[in-house]
Coordinates of N, CA and C in Angstrom, one line a residue:
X1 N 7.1 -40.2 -53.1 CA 6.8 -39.2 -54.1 C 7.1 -37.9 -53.6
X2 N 8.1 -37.5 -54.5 CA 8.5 -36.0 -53.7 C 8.4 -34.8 -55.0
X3 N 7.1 -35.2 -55.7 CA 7.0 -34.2 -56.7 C 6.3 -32.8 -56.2
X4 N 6.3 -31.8 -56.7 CA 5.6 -30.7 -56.9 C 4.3 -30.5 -55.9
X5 N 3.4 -31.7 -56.0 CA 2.2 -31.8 -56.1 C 2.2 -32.1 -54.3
X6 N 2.9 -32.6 -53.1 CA 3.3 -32.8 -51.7 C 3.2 -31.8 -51.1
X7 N 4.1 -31.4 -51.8 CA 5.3 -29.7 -51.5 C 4.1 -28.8 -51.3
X8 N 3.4 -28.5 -52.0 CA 2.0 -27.7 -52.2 C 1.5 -28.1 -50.9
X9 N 0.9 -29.5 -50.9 CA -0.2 -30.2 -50.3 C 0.3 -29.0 -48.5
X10 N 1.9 -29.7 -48.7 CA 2.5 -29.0 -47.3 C 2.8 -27.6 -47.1
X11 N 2.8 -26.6 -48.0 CA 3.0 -25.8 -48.0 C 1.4 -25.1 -47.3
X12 N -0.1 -25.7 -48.4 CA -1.0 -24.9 -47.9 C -1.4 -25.7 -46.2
X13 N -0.9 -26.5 -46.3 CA -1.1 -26.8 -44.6 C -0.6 -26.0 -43.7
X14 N 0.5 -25.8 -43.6 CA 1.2 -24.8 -42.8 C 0.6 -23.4 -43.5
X15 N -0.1 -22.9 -44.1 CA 0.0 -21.8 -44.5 C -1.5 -21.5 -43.5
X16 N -2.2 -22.5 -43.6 CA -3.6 -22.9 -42.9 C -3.5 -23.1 -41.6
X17 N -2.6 -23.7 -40.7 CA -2.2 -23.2 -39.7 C -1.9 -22.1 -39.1
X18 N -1.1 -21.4 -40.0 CA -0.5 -19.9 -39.6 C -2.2 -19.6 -39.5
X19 N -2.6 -19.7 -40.3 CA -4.1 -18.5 -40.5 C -5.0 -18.9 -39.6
X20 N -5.1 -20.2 -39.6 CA -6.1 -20.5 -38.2 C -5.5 -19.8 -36.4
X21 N -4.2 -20.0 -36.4 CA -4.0 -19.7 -35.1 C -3.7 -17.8 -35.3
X22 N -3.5 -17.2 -36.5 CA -3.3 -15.7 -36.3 C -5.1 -15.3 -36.0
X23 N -6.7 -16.0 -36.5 CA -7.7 -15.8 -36.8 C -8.0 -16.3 -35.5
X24 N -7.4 -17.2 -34.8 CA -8.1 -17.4 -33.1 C -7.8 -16.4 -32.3
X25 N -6.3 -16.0 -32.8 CA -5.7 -14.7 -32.0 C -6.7 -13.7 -31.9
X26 N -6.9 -13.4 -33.1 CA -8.1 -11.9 -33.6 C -9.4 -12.4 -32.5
X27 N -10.1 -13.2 -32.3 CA -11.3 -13.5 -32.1 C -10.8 -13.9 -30.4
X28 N -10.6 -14.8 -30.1 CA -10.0 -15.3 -29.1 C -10.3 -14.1 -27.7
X29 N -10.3 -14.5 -26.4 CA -10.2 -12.9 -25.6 C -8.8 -12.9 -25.2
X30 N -8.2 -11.5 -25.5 CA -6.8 -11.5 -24.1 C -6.8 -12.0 -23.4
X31 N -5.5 -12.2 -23.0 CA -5.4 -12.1 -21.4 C -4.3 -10.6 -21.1
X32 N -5.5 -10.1 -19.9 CA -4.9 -9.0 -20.0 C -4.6 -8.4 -18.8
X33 N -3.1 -8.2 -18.2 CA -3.2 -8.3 -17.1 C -3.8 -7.3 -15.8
X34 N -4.2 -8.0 -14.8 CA -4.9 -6.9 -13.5 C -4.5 -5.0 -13.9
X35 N -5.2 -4.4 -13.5 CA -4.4 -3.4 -13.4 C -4.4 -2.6 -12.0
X36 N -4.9 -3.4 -10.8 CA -4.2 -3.8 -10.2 C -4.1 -4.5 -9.2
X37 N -3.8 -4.6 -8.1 CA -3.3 -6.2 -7.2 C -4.2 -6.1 -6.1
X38 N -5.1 -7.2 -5.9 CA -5.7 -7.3 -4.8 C -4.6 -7.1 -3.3
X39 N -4.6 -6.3 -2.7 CA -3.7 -6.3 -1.3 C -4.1 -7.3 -0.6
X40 N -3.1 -7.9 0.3 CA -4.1 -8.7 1.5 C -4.4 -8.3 2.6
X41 N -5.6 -8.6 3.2 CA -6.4 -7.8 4.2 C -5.6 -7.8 5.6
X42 N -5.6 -6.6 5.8 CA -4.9 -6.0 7.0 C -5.4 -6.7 8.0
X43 N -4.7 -6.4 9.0 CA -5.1 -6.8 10.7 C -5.4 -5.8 11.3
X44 N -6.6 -5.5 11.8 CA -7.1 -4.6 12.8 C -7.4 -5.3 14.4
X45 N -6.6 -4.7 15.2 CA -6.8 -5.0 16.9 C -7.3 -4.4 17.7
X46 N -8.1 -4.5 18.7 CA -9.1 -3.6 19.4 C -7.9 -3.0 20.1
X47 N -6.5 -3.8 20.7 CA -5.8 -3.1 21.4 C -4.6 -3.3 21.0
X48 N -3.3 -2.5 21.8 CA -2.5 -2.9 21.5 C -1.0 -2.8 22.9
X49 N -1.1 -4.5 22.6 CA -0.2 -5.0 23.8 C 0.9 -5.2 23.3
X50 N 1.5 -5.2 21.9 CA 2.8 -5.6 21.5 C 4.0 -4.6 21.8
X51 N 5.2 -4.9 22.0 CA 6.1 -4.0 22.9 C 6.4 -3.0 22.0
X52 N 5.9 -2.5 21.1 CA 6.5 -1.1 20.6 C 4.7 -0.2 20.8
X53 N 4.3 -0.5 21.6 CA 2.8 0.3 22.0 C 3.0 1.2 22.5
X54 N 4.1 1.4 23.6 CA 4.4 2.4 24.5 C 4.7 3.1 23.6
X55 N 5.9 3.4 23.1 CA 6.2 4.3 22.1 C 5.5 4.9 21.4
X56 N 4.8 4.3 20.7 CA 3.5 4.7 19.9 C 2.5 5.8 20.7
X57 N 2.3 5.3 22.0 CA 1.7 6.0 22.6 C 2.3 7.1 23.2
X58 N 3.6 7.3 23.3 CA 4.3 8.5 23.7 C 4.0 9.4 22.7
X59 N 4.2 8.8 21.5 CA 4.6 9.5 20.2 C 2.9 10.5 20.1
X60 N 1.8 9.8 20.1 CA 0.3 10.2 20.1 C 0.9 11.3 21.2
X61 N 0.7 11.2 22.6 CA 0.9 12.6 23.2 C 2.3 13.5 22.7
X62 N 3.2 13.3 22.2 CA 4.0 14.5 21.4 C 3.5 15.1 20.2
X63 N 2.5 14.1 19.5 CA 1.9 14.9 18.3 C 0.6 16.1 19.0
X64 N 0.2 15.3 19.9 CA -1.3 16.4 21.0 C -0.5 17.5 21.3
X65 N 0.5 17.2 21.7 CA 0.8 18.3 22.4 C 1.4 19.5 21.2
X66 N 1.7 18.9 20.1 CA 1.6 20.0 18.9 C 0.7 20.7 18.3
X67 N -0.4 19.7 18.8 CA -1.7 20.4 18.5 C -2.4 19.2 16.8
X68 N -1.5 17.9 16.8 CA -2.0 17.4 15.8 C -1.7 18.2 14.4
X69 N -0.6 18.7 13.7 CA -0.5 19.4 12.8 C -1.1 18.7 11.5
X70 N -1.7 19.4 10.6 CA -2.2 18.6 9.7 C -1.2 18.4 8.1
X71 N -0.4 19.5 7.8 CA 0.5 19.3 7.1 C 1.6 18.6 7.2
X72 N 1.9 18.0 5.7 CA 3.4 16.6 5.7 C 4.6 17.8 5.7
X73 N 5.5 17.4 6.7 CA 6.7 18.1 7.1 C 7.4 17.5 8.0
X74 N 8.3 18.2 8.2 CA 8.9 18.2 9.5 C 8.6 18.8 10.9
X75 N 8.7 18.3 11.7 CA 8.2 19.1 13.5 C 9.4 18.9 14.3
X76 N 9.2 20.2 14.9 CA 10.8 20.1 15.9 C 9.8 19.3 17.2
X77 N 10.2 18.3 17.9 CA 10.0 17.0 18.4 C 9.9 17.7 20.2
X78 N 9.1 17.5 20.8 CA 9.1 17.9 22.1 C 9.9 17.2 23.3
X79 N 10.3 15.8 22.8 CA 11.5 15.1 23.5 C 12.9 15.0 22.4
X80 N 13.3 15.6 22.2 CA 14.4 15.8 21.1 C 14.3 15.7 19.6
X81 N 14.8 16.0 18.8 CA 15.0 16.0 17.4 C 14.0 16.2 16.9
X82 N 13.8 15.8 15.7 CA 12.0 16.1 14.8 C 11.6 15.0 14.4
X83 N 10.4 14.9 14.2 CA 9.5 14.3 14.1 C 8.5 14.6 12.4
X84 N 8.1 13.3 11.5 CA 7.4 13.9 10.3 C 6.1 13.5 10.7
X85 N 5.3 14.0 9.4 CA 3.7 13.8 9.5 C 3.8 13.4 8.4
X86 N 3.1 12.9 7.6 CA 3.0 12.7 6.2 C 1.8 13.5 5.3
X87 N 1.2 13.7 6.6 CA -0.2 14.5 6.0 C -1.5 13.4 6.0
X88 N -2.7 13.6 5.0 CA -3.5 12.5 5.3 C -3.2 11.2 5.2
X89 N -4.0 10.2 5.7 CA -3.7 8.9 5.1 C -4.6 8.4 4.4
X90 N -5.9 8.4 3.7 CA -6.1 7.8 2.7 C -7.0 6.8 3.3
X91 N -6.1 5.3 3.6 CA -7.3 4.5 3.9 C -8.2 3.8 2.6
X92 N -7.5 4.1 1.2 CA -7.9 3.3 0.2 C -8.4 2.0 0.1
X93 N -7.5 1.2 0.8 CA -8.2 -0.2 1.0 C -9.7 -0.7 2.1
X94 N -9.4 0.8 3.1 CA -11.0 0.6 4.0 C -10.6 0.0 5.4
X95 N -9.2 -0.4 5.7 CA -9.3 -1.2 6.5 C -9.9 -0.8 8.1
X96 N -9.6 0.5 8.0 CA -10.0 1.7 9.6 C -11.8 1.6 9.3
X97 N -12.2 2.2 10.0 CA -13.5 2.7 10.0 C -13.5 3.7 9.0
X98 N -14.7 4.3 8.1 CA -14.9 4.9 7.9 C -14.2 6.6 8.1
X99 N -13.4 7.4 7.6 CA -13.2 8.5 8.6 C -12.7 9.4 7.9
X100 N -11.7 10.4 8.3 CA -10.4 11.3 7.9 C -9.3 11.0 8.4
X101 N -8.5 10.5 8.3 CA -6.9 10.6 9.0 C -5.8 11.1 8.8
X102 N -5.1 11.1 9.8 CA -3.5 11.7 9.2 C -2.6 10.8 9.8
X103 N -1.4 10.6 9.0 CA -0.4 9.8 9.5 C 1.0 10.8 10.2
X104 N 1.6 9.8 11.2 CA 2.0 10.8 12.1 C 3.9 9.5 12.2
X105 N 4.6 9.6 12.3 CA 5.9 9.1 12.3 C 5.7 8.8 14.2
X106 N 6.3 7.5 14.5 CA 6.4 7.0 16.4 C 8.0 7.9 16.3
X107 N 8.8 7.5 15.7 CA 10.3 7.8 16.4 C 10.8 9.2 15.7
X108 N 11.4 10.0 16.9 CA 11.9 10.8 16.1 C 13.7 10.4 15.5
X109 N 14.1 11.4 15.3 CA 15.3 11.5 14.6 C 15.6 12.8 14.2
X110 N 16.8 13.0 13.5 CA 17.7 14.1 12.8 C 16.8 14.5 11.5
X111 N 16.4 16.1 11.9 CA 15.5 16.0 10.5 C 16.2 15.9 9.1
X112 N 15.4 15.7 8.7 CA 15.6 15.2 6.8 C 15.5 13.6 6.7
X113 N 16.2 12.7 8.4 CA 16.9 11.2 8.1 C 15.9 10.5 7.6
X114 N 16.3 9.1 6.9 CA 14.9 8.4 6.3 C 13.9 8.0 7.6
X115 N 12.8 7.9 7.3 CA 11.5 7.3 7.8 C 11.6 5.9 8.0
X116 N 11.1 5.1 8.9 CA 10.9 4.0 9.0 C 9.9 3.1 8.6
X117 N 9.1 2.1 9.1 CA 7.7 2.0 9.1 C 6.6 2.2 10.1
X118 N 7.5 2.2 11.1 CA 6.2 2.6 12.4 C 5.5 4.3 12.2
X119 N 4.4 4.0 12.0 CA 3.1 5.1 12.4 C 2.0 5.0 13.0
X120 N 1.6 6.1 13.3 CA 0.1 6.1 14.0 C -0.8 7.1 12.7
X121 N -1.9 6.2 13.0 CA -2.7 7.0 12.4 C -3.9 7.4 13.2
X122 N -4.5 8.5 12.9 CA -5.2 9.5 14.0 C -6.5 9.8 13.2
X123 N -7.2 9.5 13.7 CA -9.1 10.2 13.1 C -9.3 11.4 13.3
X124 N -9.4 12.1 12.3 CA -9.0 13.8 12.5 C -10.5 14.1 13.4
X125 N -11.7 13.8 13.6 CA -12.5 14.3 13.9 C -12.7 13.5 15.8
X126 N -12.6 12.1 16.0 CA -12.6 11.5 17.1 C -11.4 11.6 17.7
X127 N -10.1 11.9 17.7 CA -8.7 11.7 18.0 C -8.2 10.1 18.3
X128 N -9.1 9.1 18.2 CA -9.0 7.5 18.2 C -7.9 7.2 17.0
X129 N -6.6 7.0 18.0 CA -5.7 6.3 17.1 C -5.2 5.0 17.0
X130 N -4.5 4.6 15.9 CA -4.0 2.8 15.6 C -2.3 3.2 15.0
X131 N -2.1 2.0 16.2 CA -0.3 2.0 15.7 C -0.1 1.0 15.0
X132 N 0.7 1.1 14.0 CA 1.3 0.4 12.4 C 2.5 0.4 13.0
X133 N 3.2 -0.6 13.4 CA 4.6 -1.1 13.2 C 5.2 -1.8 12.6
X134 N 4.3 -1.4 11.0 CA 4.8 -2.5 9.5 C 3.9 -1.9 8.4
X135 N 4.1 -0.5 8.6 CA 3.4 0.5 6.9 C 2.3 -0.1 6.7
X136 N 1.2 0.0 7.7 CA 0.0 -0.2 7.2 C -0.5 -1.7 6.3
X137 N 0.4 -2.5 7.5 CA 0.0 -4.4 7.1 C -1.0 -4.2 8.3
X138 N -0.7 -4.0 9.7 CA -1.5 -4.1 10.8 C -2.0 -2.9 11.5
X139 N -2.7 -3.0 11.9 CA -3.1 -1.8 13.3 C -3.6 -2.1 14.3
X140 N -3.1 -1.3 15.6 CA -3.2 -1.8 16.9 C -3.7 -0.4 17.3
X141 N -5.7 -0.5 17.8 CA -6.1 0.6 18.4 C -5.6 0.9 19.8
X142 N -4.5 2.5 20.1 CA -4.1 2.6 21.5 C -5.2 3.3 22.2

């Protein structure tokens, strides 16, 4: 039977559908995404024995010997070329102790050239620094 009277039957079915699943939408909760990303927890080291330490540590006595500048810039470098600072570092995620810091560039270069990832970061008030030789995934207290 393909009269009139099907057609309907099918018509308000699907029309009952649409409205049940537009009426779960309404009521229903989002899904709404993060705003935003849990990080995964850094590595902090009491020390640091990995072969770019030295450097790091050179780099700490050429920032002392500048006097620890606190502004992001450029510095003419006490063993050649310049050297950046980025200014403070934040520490948003918590992973340091409690503190103030500032981030300080290990290698120098030709000023303006891009940045890499190796830093130290420096507790403005204790001078206890941690070398990052991967943008602040790890730190190694020198």
């Amino acid at each position: 039977m393909t009269g009139p009277l099907p057609r309907v039957r099918r018509l308000l079915l699907g029309l009952a559908v649409v409205l049940g699943l537009a009426g779960t939408a309404l009521v229903a909760p989002a899904v709404v995404a993060p705003t935003h990303t849990a990080a995964a927890q850094a590595a902090v080291y009491p020390t640091c024995t990995i072969s770019r330490c030295s450097a790091a540590r050179t780099a700490v006595n050429g920032w002392k010997t500048l006097g620890w500048p606190l502004s992001a810039g450029w510095y003419s470098w006490p063993y050649g070329n310049y050297n950046y600072t980025g200014g403070t570092f934040q520490n948003r995620e918590g992973y340091l102790p409690s503190a103030t810091y500032n981030e300080y560039d290990v290698y120098s270069r030709a000023k303006g050239a891009s940045r890499d990832a190796y830093r130290i970061v420096v507790d403005r008030g204790t001078k206890v620094a941690y070398f990052t030789p991967d943008h602040y995934v790890t730190f190694y207290k020198l």
